[in-house]
Short mmCIF file of C-alpha atoms and ligand atoms in Angstrom, two decimals:
data_model
loop_
_atom_site.label_atom_id
_atom_site.label_comp_id
_atom_site.label_asym_id
_atom_site.label_seq_id
_atom_site.Cartn_x
_atom_site.Cartn_y
_atom_site.Cartn_z
CA MET A 958 -15.90 -41.05 0.15
CA ALA A 959 -19.14 -39.16 -1.97
CA SER A 960 -18.41 -37.27 -4.75
CA LEU A 961 -19.91 -34.29 -6.62
CA ASP A 962 -21.28 -34.59 -9.85
CA LEU A 963 -19.78 -31.36 -11.17
CA SER A 964 -22.14 -31.05 -13.65
CA SER A 965 -24.51 -30.32 -11.17
CA PHE A 966 -22.90 -26.69 -10.01
CA SER A 967 -21.54 -24.08 -11.72
CA TYR A 968 -19.63 -20.68 -10.76
CA HIS A 969 -21.42 -18.74 -13.28
CA LYS A 970 -24.30 -18.31 -10.86
CA PHE A 971 -21.52 -16.50 -8.53
CA VAL A 972 -20.48 -14.30 -11.46
CA GLU A 973 -23.80 -13.29 -12.43
CA PHE A 974 -24.57 -12.43 -8.95
CA ALA A 975 -21.75 -10.44 -8.60
CA PHE A 976 -21.98 -8.02 -12.11
CA GLN A 977 -25.32 -7.69 -11.27
CA GLU A 978 -25.33 -6.38 -7.81
CA ALA A 979 -22.15 -4.23 -9.09
CA LYS A 980 -24.53 -2.32 -11.34
CA LEU A 981 -26.81 -1.76 -8.74
CA ARG A 982 -24.08 0.49 -7.10
CA ALA A 983 -21.58 1.49 -10.08
CA ASP A 984 -21.67 2.52 -13.99
CA LEU A 985 -19.71 -0.85 -15.30
CA ILE A 986 -18.35 -0.05 -18.21
CA PRO A 987 -16.57 -2.76 -20.71
CA PHE A 988 -12.93 -2.81 -19.78
CA PRO A 989 -11.47 -1.08 -22.84
CA SER A 990 -8.91 -3.18 -23.72
CA HIS A 991 -10.38 -6.30 -23.00
CA LEU A 992 -13.22 -8.21 -25.05
CA PRO A 993 -15.25 -10.85 -23.58
CA TYR A 994 -13.26 -13.99 -23.93
CA LYS A 995 -14.54 -17.76 -24.53
CA PHE A 996 -12.20 -19.96 -25.83
CA ARG A 997 -11.56 -23.63 -25.03
CA SER A 998 -8.78 -25.27 -24.34
CA LYS A 999 -6.25 -27.02 -26.33
CA ASP A 1000 -7.49 -30.44 -25.66
CA ASN A 1001 -11.15 -28.64 -26.48
CA ASN A 1002 -12.63 -30.13 -23.19
CA ILE A 1003 -12.75 -26.73 -21.37
CA MET A 1004 -14.30 -23.51 -21.65
CA LEU A 1005 -12.93 -20.57 -20.19
CA HIS A 1006 -15.07 -17.44 -20.08
CA THR A 1007 -13.73 -14.11 -19.02
CA LEU A 1008 -15.88 -11.00 -18.35
CA SER A 1009 -14.15 -7.60 -17.67
CA PHE A 1010 -15.39 -3.76 -16.35
CA HIS A 1011 -14.23 -0.50 -14.84
CA ALA A 1012 -16.42 1.86 -13.07
CA PRO A 1013 -15.13 4.93 -12.52
CA PRO A 1014 -14.44 6.70 -9.84
CA LYS A 1015 -14.01 4.00 -8.16
CA ILE A 1016 -13.45 0.41 -9.59
CA ARG A 1017 -10.11 0.33 -11.90
CA LEU A 1018 -11.04 -3.24 -12.78
CA ILE A 1019 -13.53 -5.81 -11.95
CA ARG A 1020 -12.95 -9.18 -14.10
CA SER A 1021 -13.83 -12.67 -13.31
CA LEU A 1022 -12.64 -15.43 -15.20
CA THR A 1023 -14.04 -19.19 -15.14
CA VAL A 1024 -13.20 -22.39 -16.28
CA GLU A 1025 -15.43 -25.42 -16.70
CA GLY A 1026 -15.88 -28.38 -19.02
CA ASN A 1027 -16.01 -32.04 -19.13
CA SER A 1028 -12.68 -32.77 -17.75
CA GLY A 1029 -13.80 -32.61 -13.69
CA MET A 1030 -12.43 -29.11 -12.97
CA GLN A 1031 -14.30 -26.09 -12.19
CA VAL A 1032 -12.64 -22.46 -11.56
CA LEU A 1033 -13.61 -19.31 -10.59
CA ASP A 1034 -11.05 -16.68 -10.53
CA PHE A 1035 -12.88 -13.36 -9.48
CA ALA A 1036 -11.10 -10.35 -8.48
CA VAL A 1037 -12.06 -6.06 -8.32
CA PHE A 1038 -9.08 -3.87 -8.25
CA PRO A 1039 -9.80 -0.06 -7.07
CA GLU A 1040 -8.61 3.02 -8.45
CA PRO A 1041 -5.27 4.17 -6.60
CA GLU A 1042 -6.82 7.39 -5.58
CA PHE A 1043 -8.74 4.85 -2.87
CA ASP A 1044 -6.93 2.16 -0.36
CA LEU A 1045 -9.71 0.04 -0.51
CA PRO A 1046 -8.93 -3.79 -0.02
CA ILE A 1047 -9.25 -6.00 -3.37
CA PHE A 1048 -11.95 -8.49 -3.69
CA CYS A 1049 -10.36 -11.82 -4.17
CA ALA A 1050 -12.51 -15.04 -4.76
CA ASN A 1051 -10.57 -18.07 -6.51
CA PHE A 1052 -11.95 -21.25 -6.26
CA PHE A 1053 -11.05 -24.65 -7.89
CA ALA A 1054 -13.41 -27.57 -7.33
CA THR A 1055 -12.52 -31.38 -8.80
CA ALA A 1056 -15.44 -33.77 -7.50
CA ASN A 1057 -13.27 -34.80 -4.84
CA LEU A 1058 -11.69 -31.48 -3.28
CA SER A 1059 -12.36 -28.17 -3.26
CA ILE A 1060 -9.78 -25.51 -2.60
CA VAL A 1061 -10.78 -21.80 -1.69
CA VAL A 1062 -9.73 -18.59 -0.81
CA LEU A 1063 -12.18 -15.81 -0.34
CA ASP A 1064 -11.02 -12.45 1.30
CA LEU A 1065 -10.94 -8.52 1.19
CA ASN A 1066 -7.21 -9.06 0.76
CA PRO A 1067 -5.60 -5.59 2.29
CA LEU A 1068 -3.63 -3.27 0.28
CA TYR A 1069 -1.37 -2.97 3.31
CA ASP A 1070 0.36 -5.47 4.82
CA VAL A 1071 -2.48 -6.05 8.27
CA THR A 1072 -0.03 -8.11 10.55
CA ILE A 1073 1.78 -4.67 10.80
CA ASP A 1074 -0.73 -2.22 9.56
CA THR A 1075 -2.87 -2.08 12.59
CA ALA A 1076 -4.53 1.48 11.36
CA TYR A 1077 -5.18 -0.01 8.30
CA LYS A 1078 -6.53 -3.21 9.50
CA HIS A 1079 -9.16 -1.45 12.00
CA LYS A 1080 -10.30 0.84 9.12
CA TYR A 1081 -11.49 -1.91 7.15
CA TYR A 1082 -11.65 -5.31 8.95
CA ARG A 1083 -12.88 -4.33 12.45
CA GLU A 1084 -16.71 -4.19 11.58
CA LEU A 1085 -16.20 -7.46 9.23
CA LEU A 1086 -14.65 -9.81 11.79
CA PRO A 1087 -18.50 -11.10 12.82
CA LEU A 1088 -19.02 -11.61 8.77
CA GLY A 1089 -15.66 -14.26 9.17
CA GLN A 1090 -16.90 -15.84 12.06
CA LYS A 1091 -20.27 -16.84 10.39
CA TYR A 1092 -18.18 -19.03 8.36
CA PHE A 1093 -14.84 -20.03 9.48
CA GLU A 1094 -16.45 -23.34 10.95
CA LEU A 1095 -18.10 -24.25 8.04
CA LEU A 1096 -15.25 -23.15 5.97
CA PRO A 1097 -12.73 -24.34 8.28
CA TRP A 1098 -8.86 -22.91 7.85
CA GLY A 1099 -7.34 -25.15 4.88
CA GLY A 1100 -4.04 -26.04 6.88
CA ASN A 1101 -0.29 -24.55 5.89
CA ILE A 1102 -0.15 -22.37 2.55
CA THR A 1103 2.72 -20.98 0.93
CA SER A 1104 4.03 -18.30 3.66
CA GLU A 1105 4.86 -15.51 1.62
CA SER A 1106 0.34 -15.19 0.68
CA LEU A 1107 -0.11 -14.53 4.13
CA ARG A 1108 0.53 -10.53 4.24
CA PHE A 1109 -1.97 -10.61 0.90
CA PHE A 1110 -4.43 -12.11 3.23
CA SER A 1111 -6.75 -10.20 5.77
CA PRO A 1112 -8.41 -11.62 9.29
CA ILE A 1113 -11.36 -12.53 7.91
CA VAL A 1114 -9.93 -14.59 4.54
CA ILE A 1115 -11.30 -18.20 3.89
CA TRP A 1116 -9.06 -20.46 3.26
CA SER A 1117 -10.40 -23.77 3.01
CA ARG A 1118 -10.06 -26.81 1.28
CA PHE A 1119 -13.04 -29.41 1.56
CA SER A 1120 -14.64 -32.57 0.02
CA SER A 1121 -16.80 -31.03 -2.68
CA SER A 1122 -20.20 -31.20 -1.72
CA GLN A 1123 -23.56 -29.51 -2.60
CA PHE A 1124 -23.60 -28.37 1.23
CA LYS A 1125 -20.53 -26.95 1.10
CA TYR A 1126 -21.45 -25.66 -2.73
CA GLY A 1127 -24.02 -23.32 -0.78
CA VAL A 1128 -22.56 -22.18 2.03
CA LEU A 1129 -19.60 -21.08 -0.19
CA TYR A 1130 -22.30 -19.58 -2.25
CA SER A 1131 -23.87 -17.67 0.66
CA ALA A 1132 -20.25 -16.32 2.12
CA PHE A 1133 -19.07 -15.26 -1.39
CA MET A 1134 -22.20 -13.30 -1.73
CA GLU A 1135 -21.95 -11.62 1.71
CA TYR A 1136 -18.51 -11.04 1.41
CA PHE A 1137 -19.06 -9.21 -2.01
CA LYS A 1138 -21.61 -7.36 -0.60
CA ALA A 1139 -19.62 -6.17 2.30
CA TRP A 1140 -16.86 -4.92 -0.33
CA LEU A 1141 -19.48 -2.94 -2.49
CA VAL A 1142 -20.30 -1.48 1.14
CA LEU A 1143 -16.87 -0.43 1.58
CA MET A 1144 -16.59 0.61 -2.07
CA GLU A 1145 -19.84 3.43 -1.20
CA GLN A 1146 -18.20 4.51 1.74
CA ALA A 1147 -14.81 5.12 0.39
CA VAL A 1148 -13.74 8.75 0.14
CA LYS A 1149 -11.10 9.62 -2.28
CA GLU A 1150 -7.72 10.45 -1.27
CA THR A 1151 -6.13 13.57 -2.29
CA SER A 1152 -2.68 13.07 -1.01
CA ALA A 1153 -0.15 12.65 -4.24
CA PHE A 1154 1.82 10.86 -1.54
CA GLN A 1155 -0.68 8.39 -0.38
CA ILE A 1156 -2.22 8.08 -3.82
CA CYS A 1157 1.56 6.82 -5.12
CA ARG A 1158 1.58 4.49 -1.95
CA ASN A 1159 -1.60 3.00 -2.75
CA CYS A 1160 -0.86 2.80 -6.35
CA ASP A 1161 2.71 0.65 -4.91
CA ALA A 1162 0.79 -1.58 -2.78
CA GLN A 1163 -1.64 -2.53 -5.50
CA HIS A 1164 1.41 -2.85 -8.12
CA LYS A 1165 3.17 -5.23 -5.48
CA TYR A 1166 -0.12 -7.35 -5.16
CA LEU A 1167 -0.39 -7.64 -8.97
CA THR A 1168 3.83 -8.76 -9.31
CA TRP A 1169 3.22 -11.21 -6.73
CA ARG A 1170 -0.36 -12.87 -8.32
CA ALA A 1171 1.12 -12.43 -11.63
CA GLU A 1172 4.10 -14.32 -11.00
CA LYS A 1173 3.17 -16.71 -7.93
CA ASP A 1174 -0.22 -17.66 -8.35
CA PRO A 1175 -0.90 -21.29 -7.64
CA GLY A 1176 -3.31 -21.48 -10.55
CA HIS A 1177 -0.45 -20.58 -13.34
CA PRO A 1178 0.68 -24.75 -13.81
CA ILE A 1179 -3.35 -25.04 -14.57
CA LEU A 1180 -3.61 -22.25 -16.69
CA LYS A 1181 -0.59 -22.77 -18.79
CA LYS A 1182 -1.80 -26.55 -19.41
CA LEU A 1183 -5.17 -25.97 -20.74
CA VAL A 1184 -4.01 -22.76 -22.67
CA GLY A 1185 -0.51 -23.21 -23.40
CA GLU A 1186 2.23 -21.02 -22.10
CA ASN A 1187 2.01 -17.91 -24.11
CA LEU A 1188 -1.70 -17.29 -23.99
CA ALA A 1189 -1.69 -18.08 -20.07
CA LYS A 1190 1.07 -15.18 -19.86
CA GLU A 1191 -1.02 -12.77 -22.01
CA LEU A 1192 -4.21 -14.05 -19.74
CA LEU A 1193 -2.28 -13.33 -16.87
CA ARG A 1194 -0.38 -10.00 -17.63
CA ASP A 1195 -3.24 -8.64 -19.65
CA PHE A 1196 -5.94 -9.68 -18.24
CA LEU A 1197 -6.13 -11.29 -14.42
CA PHE A 1198 -3.46 -9.19 -13.24
CA HIS A 1199 -3.88 -6.09 -15.60
CA GLY A 1200 -1.99 -3.19 -14.42
CA VAL A 1201 1.24 -5.40 -13.50
CA GLY A 1202 2.61 -3.36 -16.90
CA SER A 1203 1.19 0.25 -16.39
CA LEU A 1204 0.72 1.08 -12.32
CA GLY A 1205 4.18 0.70 -11.52
CA THR A 1206 8.05 -0.04 -12.82
CA LYS A 1207 9.75 -2.38 -10.22
CA THR A 1208 10.22 -5.74 -10.63
CA PHE A 1209 9.15 -8.66 -8.93
CA LEU A 1210 13.06 -8.92 -7.76
CA ASP A 1211 12.34 -5.50 -6.48
CA TYR A 1212 9.58 -6.42 -4.58
CA PHE A 1213 10.53 -10.18 -3.47
CA PRO A 1214 14.49 -9.81 -3.55
CA GLU A 1215 14.86 -13.28 -1.56
CA TYR A 1216 13.72 -14.94 -4.95
CA ASN A 1217 16.93 -13.53 -6.30
CA CYS A 1218 18.97 -16.37 -7.96
CA ALA A 1219 22.57 -16.28 -8.17
CA ASP A 1220 22.40 -15.60 -11.88
CA GLY A 1221 20.16 -12.88 -11.60
CA THR A 1222 16.98 -14.68 -12.48
CA VAL A 1223 13.99 -15.30 -10.27
CA ASN A 1224 13.56 -18.51 -8.06
CA ARG A 1225 11.48 -20.69 -10.11
CA LYS A 1226 9.88 -22.36 -6.43
CA ARG A 1227 6.45 -20.72 -5.55
CA SER A 1228 8.00 -20.38 -2.03
CA VAL A 1229 10.81 -19.39 -0.91
CA MET A 1230 9.88 -19.69 3.00
CA GLY A 1231 7.93 -22.68 2.98
CA LYS A 1232 4.53 -23.88 3.80
CA SER A 1233 3.20 -22.67 7.53
CA TYR A 1234 0.20 -21.62 9.75
CA GLU A 1235 -1.45 -25.03 10.13
CA THR A 1236 -4.13 -23.13 12.19
CA ARG A 1237 -5.76 -20.12 11.36
CA PRO A 1238 -3.12 -17.23 12.51
CA TRP A 1239 -5.66 -14.35 14.12
CA ASP A 1240 -8.01 -14.95 16.94
CA THR A 1241 -11.41 -13.60 17.21
CA ASN A 1242 -10.27 -10.40 17.72
CA GLY A 1243 -8.38 -9.74 14.64
CA GLU A 1244 -5.01 -9.98 16.71
CA PHE A 1245 -2.44 -12.10 14.42
CA ILE A 1246 -1.18 -14.88 16.47
CA GLY A 1247 0.59 -16.78 13.99
CA ASN A 1248 4.25 -17.91 14.69
CA GLY A 1249 5.02 -17.38 11.26
CA PRO A 1250 7.82 -19.68 9.28
CA GLY A 1251 10.11 -21.91 11.29
C1 LIG B 1246 -3.87 -24.07 -4.29
N1 LIG B 1246 -4.48 -21.48 -4.16
C2 LIG B 1246 -3.92 -22.39 -3.71
C3 LIG B 1246 -3.27 -22.08 -2.07
C4 LIG B 1246 -3.66 -21.38 -1.89
C5 LIG B 1246 -4.18 -20.20 -3.25
C6 LIG B 1246 -3.26 -20.18 -0.89
C7 LIG B 1246 -2.52 -23.51 -1.40
C8 LIG B 1246 -1.72 -23.57 -1.69
C9 LIG B 1246 -0.66 -22.37 -1.21
O1 LIG B 1246 -0.17 -22.20 -0.17
O2 LIG B 1246 0.12 -21.66 -2.59
C10 LIG B 1246 -4.68 -18.97 -3.78
N2 LIG B 1246 -2.60 -18.01 -2.68
C11 LIG B 1246 -3.83 -17.92 -3.22
C12 LIG B 1246 -4.69 -16.60 -3.71
C13 LIG B 1246 -3.30 -15.20 -3.35
C14 LIG B 1246 -2.56 -16.45 -2.58
C15 LIG B 1246 -5.96 -16.24 -3.97
O3 LIG B 1246 -1.27 -15.88 -2.23
C16 LIG B 1246 -3.65 -13.96 -3.31
C17 LIG B 1246 -2.55 -13.34 -2.50
N3 LIG B 1246 -6.38 -21.19 -8.11
C18 LIG B 1246 -6.82 -20.48 -8.75
C19 LIG B 1246 -6.91 -20.99 -10.03
C20 LIG B 1246 -6.59 -21.98 -10.16
C21 LIG B 1246 -5.88 -23.05 -8.54
C22 LIG B 1246 -7.37 -19.85 -10.89
O4 LIG B 1246 -7.01 -19.39 -8.16
C23 LIG B 1246 -6.59 -22.97 -11.67
C24 LIG B 1246 -6.38 -22.59 -12.53
C25 LIG B 1246 -5.57 -23.72 -8.49
N4 LIG B 1246 -5.13 -23.59 -6.45
C26 LIG B 1246 -4.94 -24.10 -7.60
C27 LIG B 1246 -4.64 -25.70 -7.19
C28 LIG B 1246 -4.09 -25.48 -5.89
C29 LIG B 1246 -4.29 -24.30 -5.27
C30 LIG B 1246 -4.63 -26.76 -7.96
C31 LIG B 1246 -3.43 -26.40 -5.32
C32 LIG B 1246 -2.35 -27.17 -5.70
C33 LIG B 1246 -1.04 -26.37 -4.74
O5 LIG B 1246 -1.35 -26.25 -3.52
O6 LIG B 1246 0.19 -26.21 -5.61
#
């Protein structure tokens, strides 16, 4: 199988595009408690770069982490989190590539579970379905996933695994640009919520999302290997999923009691339900057709 020379591509191009595009539509201010980071992994072979901003009144945090070096691996973790006064989706691009294999998740992650909340689904995704359709064939469904993850995904999620190639890299770049521009349009149109109840709900929903990812994101083992357990923890709590310690007080087990072990600790397995959804669980109208675990 042909493999891709990883030195011929970089996710920096994605990050540059995103921050430039965001700057056209919002005033980005360096995130107060973050410094742009450039650091080397423990074995010195890999560089990690971080960048983060906020942009009142709508963007609480826009941040990116890239990992690259001569280890045969490239990673992008780029996300945008809205202020709780807005029920905007969370922009999410998580790409992992080796010379042979790429694993990607690109989505406007819904704040509310769209398999249940159809009003939220219609509000944000009805008009975006054609955008998703453009890419579902070229970046096909990646097969079984951790079942718990699905409630954080939207009907236009791109979850894919494929042989790394320049062609796919180009398709992914194009999808990334279009998805991000679509998010920015939603952001521009978003109207500030005034109901205290609704703002609290948004805040809780975002906190639940952050709590899930800060505990169970599939990238954690690699981050820990690269920078060690302590720095990885700091990176997760203070940078990647900043807000997990401040937007709410509930714990992981409050949100996800099914992970409770008999001794009161969190089950270390990533999934208690197991993997499922072998094929795309939404039809072309964005109707949920997944059978779920079992
Ligand atoms: C695999 N990453 C995956 C998978 C998903 C995601 C769904 C497939 C395996 C699984 O079902 O868990 C991504 N899951 C997500 C996202 C959400 C979610 C974005 O629930 C959001 C709610 N991935 C990264 C980073 C690294 C990384 C930063 O984002 C590395 C530093 C690596 N992801 C990575 C690897 C795999 C993977 C190595 C395959 C290994 C595995 O399946 O455990």
